[in-house]
mmCIF file of C-alpha atoms in Angstrom:
data_model
loop_
_atom_site.group_PDB
_atom_site.id
_atom_site.type_symbol
_atom_site.label_atom_id
_atom_site.label_comp_id
_atom_site.label_asym_id
_atom_site.label_seq_id
_atom_site.Cartn_x
_atom_site.Cartn_y
_atom_site.Cartn_z
ATOM 1 C CA UNK Z 1 -148.471 64.628 -14.692
ATOM 2 C CA UNK Z 2 -151.947 64.066 -16.154
ATOM 3 C CA UNK Z 3 -152.682 65.544 -19.590
ATOM 4 C CA UNK Z 4 -155.800 65.759 -21.700
ATOM 5 C CA UNK Z 5 -156.428 62.927 -24.109
ATOM 6 C CA UNK Z 6 -157.580 63.187 -27.710
ATOM 7 C CA UNK Z 7 -161.381 63.051 -27.858
ATOM 8 C CA UNK Z 8 -163.934 63.264 -30.655
ATOM 9 C CA UNK Z 9 -167.715 63.497 -30.548
ATOM 10 C CA UNK Z 10 -169.934 61.326 -32.720
ATOM 11 C CA UNK Z 11 -173.740 61.285 -32.572
ATOM 12 C CA UNK Z 12 -173.712 62.962 -29.174
ATOM 13 C CA UNK Z 13 -171.169 60.540 -27.710
ATOM 14 C CA UNK Z 14 -167.601 61.452 -26.758
ATOM 15 C CA UNK Z 15 -164.931 58.945 -27.757
ATOM 16 C CA UNK Z 16 -161.471 58.925 -26.197
ATOM 17 C CA UNK Z 17 -159.280 58.206 -29.219
ATOM 18 C CA UNK Z 18 -156.165 57.854 -27.074
ATOM 19 C CA UNK Z 19 -157.775 55.003 -25.149
ATOM 20 C CA UNK Z 20 -159.013 53.450 -28.390
ATOM 21 C CA UNK Z 21 -155.495 53.654 -29.861
ATOM 22 C CA UNK Z 22 -153.705 52.047 -26.915
ATOM 23 C CA UNK Z 23 -156.413 49.388 -26.488
ATOM 24 C CA UNK Z 24 -156.059 48.350 -30.132
ATOM 25 C CA UNK Z 25 -152.263 48.419 -29.737
ATOM 26 C CA UNK Z 26 -152.523 46.124 -26.683
ATOM 27 C CA UNK Z 27 -154.676 43.675 -28.647
ATOM 28 C CA UNK Z 28 -152.158 43.684 -31.509
ATOM 29 C CA UNK Z 29 -149.265 43.081 -29.093
ATOM 30 C CA UNK Z 30 -151.095 40.141 -27.492
ATOM 31 C CA UNK Z 31 -151.842 38.662 -30.914
ATOM 32 C CA UNK Z 32 -148.252 39.061 -32.082
ATOM 33 C CA UNK Z 33 -146.802 37.533 -28.914
ATOM 34 C CA UNK Z 34 -149.039 34.474 -29.180
ATOM 35 C CA UNK Z 35 -148.579 34.208 -32.965
ATOM 36 C CA UNK Z 36 -144.777 34.417 -32.810
ATOM 37 C CA UNK Z 37 -144.442 32.075 -29.822
ATOM 38 C CA UNK Z 38 -146.611 29.372 -31.383
ATOM 39 C CA UNK Z 39 -144.834 29.141 -34.740
ATOM 40 C CA UNK Z 40 -142.887 25.923 -35.436
ATOM 41 C CA UNK Z 41 -144.053 24.064 -32.340
ATOM 42 C CA UNK Z 42 -141.836 21.173 -31.245
ATOM 43 C CA UNK Z 43 -142.272 18.182 -28.958
ATOM 44 C CA UNK Z 44 -139.271 19.397 -26.957
ATOM 45 C CA UNK Z 45 -140.015 23.089 -26.423
ATOM 46 C CA UNK Z 46 -137.283 25.712 -26.289
ATOM 47 C CA UNK Z 47 -137.094 29.481 -26.110
ATOM 48 C CA UNK Z 48 -140.313 31.256 -27.078
ATOM 49 C CA UNK Z 49 -142.338 28.036 -26.987
ATOM 50 C CA UNK Z 50 -141.167 27.461 -23.413
ATOM 51 C CA UNK Z 51 -142.366 30.956 -22.516
ATOM 52 C CA UNK Z 52 -145.867 30.606 -23.961
ATOM 53 C CA UNK Z 53 -146.295 27.124 -22.489
ATOM 54 C CA UNK Z 54 -145.270 28.458 -19.082
ATOM 55 C CA UNK Z 55 -147.909 31.210 -19.360
ATOM 56 C CA UNK Z 56 -150.539 28.663 -20.425
ATOM 57 C CA UNK Z 57 -149.682 26.363 -17.495
ATOM 58 C CA UNK Z 58 -149.738 29.318 -15.091
ATOM 59 C CA UNK Z 59 -153.197 30.424 -16.249
ATOM 60 C CA UNK Z 60 -154.504 26.846 -16.332
ATOM 61 C CA UNK Z 61 -153.541 26.512 -12.667
ATOM 62 C CA UNK Z 62 -155.570 29.641 -11.889
ATOM 63 C CA UNK Z 63 -158.611 28.132 -13.589
ATOM 64 C CA UNK Z 64 -158.151 24.698 -12.011
ATOM 65 C CA UNK Z 65 -157.963 26.235 -8.546
ATOM 66 C CA UNK Z 66 -161.236 28.132 -9.006
ATOM 67 C CA UNK Z 67 -163.140 25.665 -11.218
ATOM 68 C CA UNK Z 68 -161.811 22.147 -10.612
ATOM 69 C CA UNK Z 69 -162.454 19.213 -12.896
ATOM 70 C CA UNK Z 70 -163.363 19.078 -16.566
ATOM 71 C CA UNK Z 71 -165.843 21.927 -16.132
ATOM 72 C CA UNK Z 72 -162.968 24.381 -15.891
ATOM 73 C CA UNK Z 73 -161.447 23.339 -19.230
ATOM 74 C CA UNK Z 74 -163.898 25.459 -21.224
ATOM 75 C CA UNK Z 75 -162.752 28.616 -19.421
ATOM 76 C CA UNK Z 76 -158.995 28.206 -19.861
ATOM 77 C CA UNK Z 77 -158.827 30.053 -23.183
ATOM 78 C CA UNK Z 78 -160.917 32.889 -21.740
ATOM 79 C CA UNK Z 79 -158.621 33.147 -18.714
ATOM 80 C CA UNK Z 80 -155.515 33.035 -20.914
ATOM 81 C CA UNK Z 81 -156.831 35.869 -23.103
ATOM 82 C CA UNK Z 82 -157.881 37.952 -20.105
ATOM 83 C CA UNK Z 83 -154.544 37.507 -18.370
ATOM 84 C CA UNK Z 84 -152.446 38.428 -21.403
ATOM 85 C CA UNK Z 85 -154.600 41.416 -22.337
ATOM 86 C CA UNK Z 86 -154.673 42.866 -18.816
ATOM 87 C CA UNK Z 87 -150.946 42.246 -18.342
ATOM 88 C CA UNK Z 88 -149.980 43.914 -21.636
ATOM 89 C CA UNK Z 89 -152.421 46.770 -21.010
ATOM 90 C CA UNK Z 90 -150.817 47.368 -17.612
ATOM 91 C CA UNK Z 91 -147.325 47.420 -19.123
ATOM 92 C CA UNK Z 92 -147.638 49.525 -22.301
ATOM 93 C CA UNK Z 93 -147.840 52.823 -20.432
ATOM 94 C CA UNK Z 94 -144.720 52.238 -18.340
ATOM 95 C CA UNK Z 95 -141.815 52.703 -20.800
ATOM 96 C CA UNK Z 96 -143.354 55.512 -22.874
ATOM 97 C CA UNK Z 97 -145.272 58.705 -22.220
ATOM 98 C CA UNK Z 98 -146.133 60.452 -25.485
ATOM 99 C CA UNK Z 99 -147.462 63.996 -25.117
ATOM 100 C CA UNK Z 100 -147.791 66.289 -28.141
ATOM 101 C CA UNK Z 101 -149.159 69.842 -27.729
ATOM 102 C CA UNK Z 102 -150.362 68.935 -24.221
ATOM 103 C CA UNK Z 103 -152.385 66.001 -25.639
ATOM 104 C CA UNK Z 104 -151.515 62.563 -24.304
ATOM 105 C CA UNK Z 105 -151.299 60.014 -27.123
ATOM 106 C CA UNK Z 106 -150.050 56.994 -25.188
ATOM 107 C CA UNK Z 107 -150.895 55.494 -21.808
ATOM 108 C CA UNK Z 108 -151.961 52.204 -20.282
ATOM 109 C CA UNK Z 109 -155.544 51.351 -21.317
ATOM 110 C CA UNK Z 110 -156.219 50.093 -17.797
ATOM 111 C CA UNK Z 111 -155.406 53.572 -16.457
ATOM 112 C CA UNK Z 112 -158.825 54.545 -17.846
ATOM 113 C CA UNK Z 113 -161.829 53.628 -15.644
ATOM 114 C CA UNK Z 114 -164.049 53.098 -18.697
ATOM 115 C CA UNK Z 115 -161.792 50.271 -19.904
ATOM 116 C CA UNK Z 116 -161.621 48.523 -16.538
ATOM 117 C CA UNK Z 117 -165.370 48.937 -15.959
ATOM 118 C CA UNK Z 118 -166.033 47.486 -19.409
ATOM 119 C CA UNK Z 119 -163.806 44.498 -18.647
ATOM 120 C CA UNK Z 120 -165.473 43.966 -15.277
ATOM 121 C CA UNK Z 121 -168.955 44.268 -16.774
ATOM 122 C CA UNK Z 122 -168.029 41.770 -19.476
ATOM 123 C CA UNK Z 123 -166.846 39.269 -16.845
ATOM 124 C CA UNK Z 124 -169.975 39.694 -14.695
ATOM 125 C CA UNK Z 125 -172.309 39.338 -17.698
ATOM 126 C CA UNK Z 126 -170.452 36.226 -18.837
ATOM 127 C CA UNK Z 127 -170.737 34.750 -15.353
ATOM 128 C CA UNK Z 128 -174.531 35.192 -15.544
ATOM 129 C CA UNK Z 129 -174.621 33.726 -19.047
ATOM 130 C CA UNK Z 130 -172.643 30.635 -18.088
ATOM 131 C CA UNK Z 131 -174.733 30.217 -14.941
ATOM 132 C CA UNK Z 132 -177.969 30.229 -16.937
ATOM 133 C CA UNK Z 133 -176.405 27.963 -19.558
ATOM 134 C CA UNK Z 134 -175.367 25.411 -16.929
ATOM 135 C CA UNK Z 135 -178.480 25.421 -14.727
ATOM 136 C CA UNK Z 136 -181.319 26.913 -16.740
ATOM 137 C CA UNK Z 137 -182.782 30.321 -15.917
ATOM 138 C CA UNK Z 138 -185.115 29.152 -13.129
ATOM 139 C CA UNK Z 139 -182.559 27.094 -11.201
ATOM 140 C CA UNK Z 140 -179.895 29.739 -11.725
ATOM 141 C CA UNK Z 141 -182.101 32.482 -10.301
ATOM 142 C CA UNK Z 142 -183.196 30.370 -7.340
ATOM 143 C CA UNK Z 143 -179.681 29.153 -6.515
ATOM 144 C CA UNK Z 144 -178.034 32.557 -6.941
ATOM 145 C CA UNK Z 145 -180.578 34.862 -5.297
ATOM 146 C CA UNK Z 146 -183.336 33.012 -3.425
ATOM 147 C CA UNK Z 147 -181.619 30.078 -1.729
ATOM 148 C CA UNK Z 148 -180.922 29.383 1.093
ATOM 149 C CA UNK Z 149 -183.146 32.231 2.404
ATOM 150 C CA UNK Z 150 -185.214 34.623 0.227
ATOM 151 C CA UNK Z 151 -184.714 37.729 2.384
ATOM 152 C CA UNK Z 152 -181.071 37.899 1.209
ATOM 153 C CA UNK Z 153 -182.248 38.830 -2.316
ATOM 154 C CA UNK Z 154 -181.591 42.613 -1.953
ATOM 155 C CA UNK Z 155 -178.116 41.957 -0.541
ATOM 156 C CA UNK Z 156 -177.261 39.542 -3.339
ATOM 157 C CA UNK Z 157 -178.458 42.001 -5.971
ATOM 158 C CA UNK Z 158 -176.345 44.723 -4.384
ATOM 159 C CA UNK Z 159 -173.402 42.309 -4.351
ATOM 160 C CA UNK Z 160 -173.544 42.085 -8.163
ATOM 161 C CA UNK Z 161 -173.097 45.858 -8.327
ATOM 162 C CA UNK Z 162 -170.241 45.914 -5.812
ATOM 163 C CA UNK Z 163 -168.470 42.984 -7.521
ATOM 164 C CA UNK Z 164 -168.387 44.927 -10.772
ATOM 165 C CA UNK Z 165 -167.080 48.079 -9.093
ATOM 166 C CA UNK Z 166 -164.407 46.383 -6.991
ATOM 167 C CA UNK Z 167 -163.150 44.276 -9.908
ATOM 168 C CA UNK Z 168 -162.832 47.389 -12.078
ATOM 169 C CA UNK Z 169 -161.623 49.982 -9.578
ATOM 170 C CA UNK Z 170 -158.961 47.755 -8.018
ATOM 171 C CA UNK Z 171 -157.289 47.405 -11.411
ATOM 172 C CA UNK Z 172 -157.819 51.034 -12.428
ATOM 173 C CA UNK Z 173 -156.635 52.507 -9.125
ATOM 174 C CA UNK Z 174 -153.357 50.602 -9.054
ATOM 175 C CA UNK Z 175 -152.392 51.316 -12.672
ATOM 176 C CA UNK Z 176 -153.545 54.944 -12.692
ATOM 177 C CA UNK Z 177 -151.751 55.721 -9.429
ATOM 178 C CA UNK Z 178 -148.570 54.118 -10.783
ATOM 179 C CA UNK Z 179 -148.607 56.260 -13.931
ATOM 180 C CA UNK Z 180 -149.277 59.433 -11.929
ATOM 181 C CA UNK Z 181 -146.290 58.710 -9.685
ATOM 182 C CA UNK Z 182 -144.076 57.996 -12.694
ATOM 183 C CA UNK Z 183 -145.078 61.388 -14.105
ATOM 184 C CA UNK Z 184 -144.382 63.130 -10.812
ATOM 185 C CA UNK Z 185 -140.952 61.500 -10.498
ATOM 186 C CA UNK Z 186 -140.132 62.493 -14.094
ATOM 187 C CA UNK Z 187 -141.135 66.094 -13.294
ATOM 188 C CA UNK Z 188 -138.914 66.001 -10.219
ATOM 189 C CA UNK Z 189 -135.980 64.771 -12.294
ATOM 190 C CA UNK Z 190 -136.380 67.672 -14.736
ATOM 191 C CA UNK Z 191 -137.134 70.400 -12.200
ATOM 192 C CA UNK Z 192 -133.633 71.620 -11.295
ATOM 193 C CA UNK Z 193 -131.358 70.130 -13.935
ATOM 194 C CA UNK Z 194 -128.520 67.710 -13.237
ATOM 195 C CA UNK Z 195 -128.855 67.943 -9.455
ATOM 196 C CA UNK Z 196 -132.365 66.483 -9.394
ATOM 197 C CA UNK Z 197 -131.440 63.944 -12.070
ATOM 198 C CA UNK Z 198 -129.179 62.266 -9.510
ATOM 199 C CA UNK Z 199 -132.243 61.708 -7.330
ATOM 200 C CA UNK Z 200 -134.963 61.385 -9.969
ATOM 201 C CA UNK Z 201 -133.386 58.784 -12.245
ATOM 202 C CA UNK Z 202 -132.806 56.106 -9.548
ATOM 203 C CA UNK Z 203 -136.315 56.755 -8.220
ATOM 204 C CA UNK Z 204 -137.725 56.415 -11.722
ATOM 205 C CA UNK Z 205 -135.939 53.100 -12.300
ATOM 206 C CA UNK Z 206 -137.029 51.754 -8.920
ATOM 207 C CA UNK Z 207 -140.649 52.760 -9.438
ATOM 208 C CA UNK Z 208 -140.696 51.339 -12.963
ATOM 209 C CA UNK Z 209 -139.614 47.988 -11.560
ATOM 210 C CA UNK Z 210 -142.221 48.177 -8.797
ATOM 211 C CA UNK Z 211 -144.904 49.104 -11.349
ATOM 212 C CA UNK Z 212 -144.053 46.021 -13.410
ATOM 213 C CA UNK Z 213 -144.539 43.935 -10.261
ATOM 214 C CA UNK Z 214 -147.853 45.649 -9.451
ATOM 215 C CA UNK Z 215 -149.068 45.297 -13.046
ATOM 216 C CA UNK Z 216 -148.286 41.579 -13.022
ATOM 217 C CA UNK Z 217 -150.051 41.068 -9.694
ATOM 218 C CA UNK Z 218 -153.120 42.960 -10.916
ATOM 219 C CA UNK Z 219 -153.333 40.805 -14.056
ATOM 220 C CA UNK Z 220 -153.186 37.717 -11.825
ATOM 221 C CA UNK Z 221 -155.793 39.105 -9.402
ATOM 222 C CA UNK Z 222 -158.186 40.182 -12.166
ATOM 223 C CA UNK Z 223 -158.020 36.771 -13.866
ATOM 224 C CA UNK Z 224 -158.375 34.895 -10.583
ATOM 225 C CA UNK Z 225 -161.393 36.904 -9.456
ATOM 226 C CA UNK Z 226 -162.993 36.525 -12.877
ATOM 227 C CA UNK Z 227 -162.737 32.750 -12.605
ATOM 228 C CA UNK Z 228 -164.007 32.844 -9.007
ATOM 229 C CA UNK Z 229 -167.093 34.843 -10.040
ATOM 230 C CA UNK Z 230 -167.812 32.407 -12.871
ATOM 231 C CA UNK Z 231 -167.263 29.471 -10.510
ATOM 232 C CA UNK Z 232 -169.820 30.872 -8.064
ATOM 233 C CA UNK Z 233 -172.416 31.124 -10.823
ATOM 234 C CA UNK Z 234 -171.982 27.599 -12.158
ATOM 235 C CA UNK Z 235 -171.055 25.905 -8.872
ATOM 236 C CA UNK Z 236 -174.554 25.206 -7.569
ATOM 237 C CA UNK Z 237 -175.281 22.542 -10.152
ATOM 238 C CA UNK Z 238 -171.961 20.872 -9.418
ATOM 239 C CA UNK Z 239 -172.860 20.750 -5.704
ATOM 240 C CA UNK Z 240 -176.251 19.195 -6.461
ATOM 241 C CA UNK Z 241 -174.688 16.608 -8.777
ATOM 242 C CA UNK Z 242 -172.103 15.705 -6.129
ATOM 243 C CA UNK Z 243 -174.812 15.366 -3.488
ATOM 244 C CA UNK Z 244 -176.887 13.081 -5.732
ATOM 245 C CA UNK Z 245 -173.780 10.995 -6.467
ATOM 246 C CA UNK Z 246 -173.040 10.591 -2.762
ATOM 247 C CA UNK Z 247 -176.629 9.652 -1.983
ATOM 248 C CA UNK Z 248 -176.658 7.105 -4.834
ATOM 249 C CA UNK Z 249 -173.453 5.548 -3.526
#
């Protein structure tokens, strides 16, 4: 079931300390995983090095699919960081629910819409930044909003808003719904003693496994869409360059 989180006000703003705590914890977990797996690297990888190299190859394939060629190389570290952070953030709320005096102290950061909206906004802003960096402000604006026909400008501006919302709410909705169902199943297991435990425990185990699958898929989807959005913003120049190359040939 949903509980209140620990909040504090500062200069008229309300800060959710529970979300801050679990977000920092997710960052620390990501750092520790990467730090531990990259110690004592060998030419013939084994164990933990195999794991981290598999993750790197997996994420690199996501980037290469969306942004082919050397242009995608600069975004591989960004995609790797995004994937690991979103994956860990989706997972940390599954094995543990910590509630003290009806205050929830532990949950998945991505079960908070503010976190997912912040991530989505960061991705969209970076896509604009890289687009301007690649094409210059004038060409970027013309290619993204005016061409091929100017009357599509309002629709394209609205699309920026919807892209941010869909990227954020898809992730939030899946993780939040999963945690709510885990809470409901746990309440069912404790409602009538040992009798409901026989039903609740298998359901809890099954849903935990399904939530791990959903969390993994959402990390993949979020990273893929992030690279697709960036690709759309920097892709116009690549198309022009390819066209000029073909004409020159």
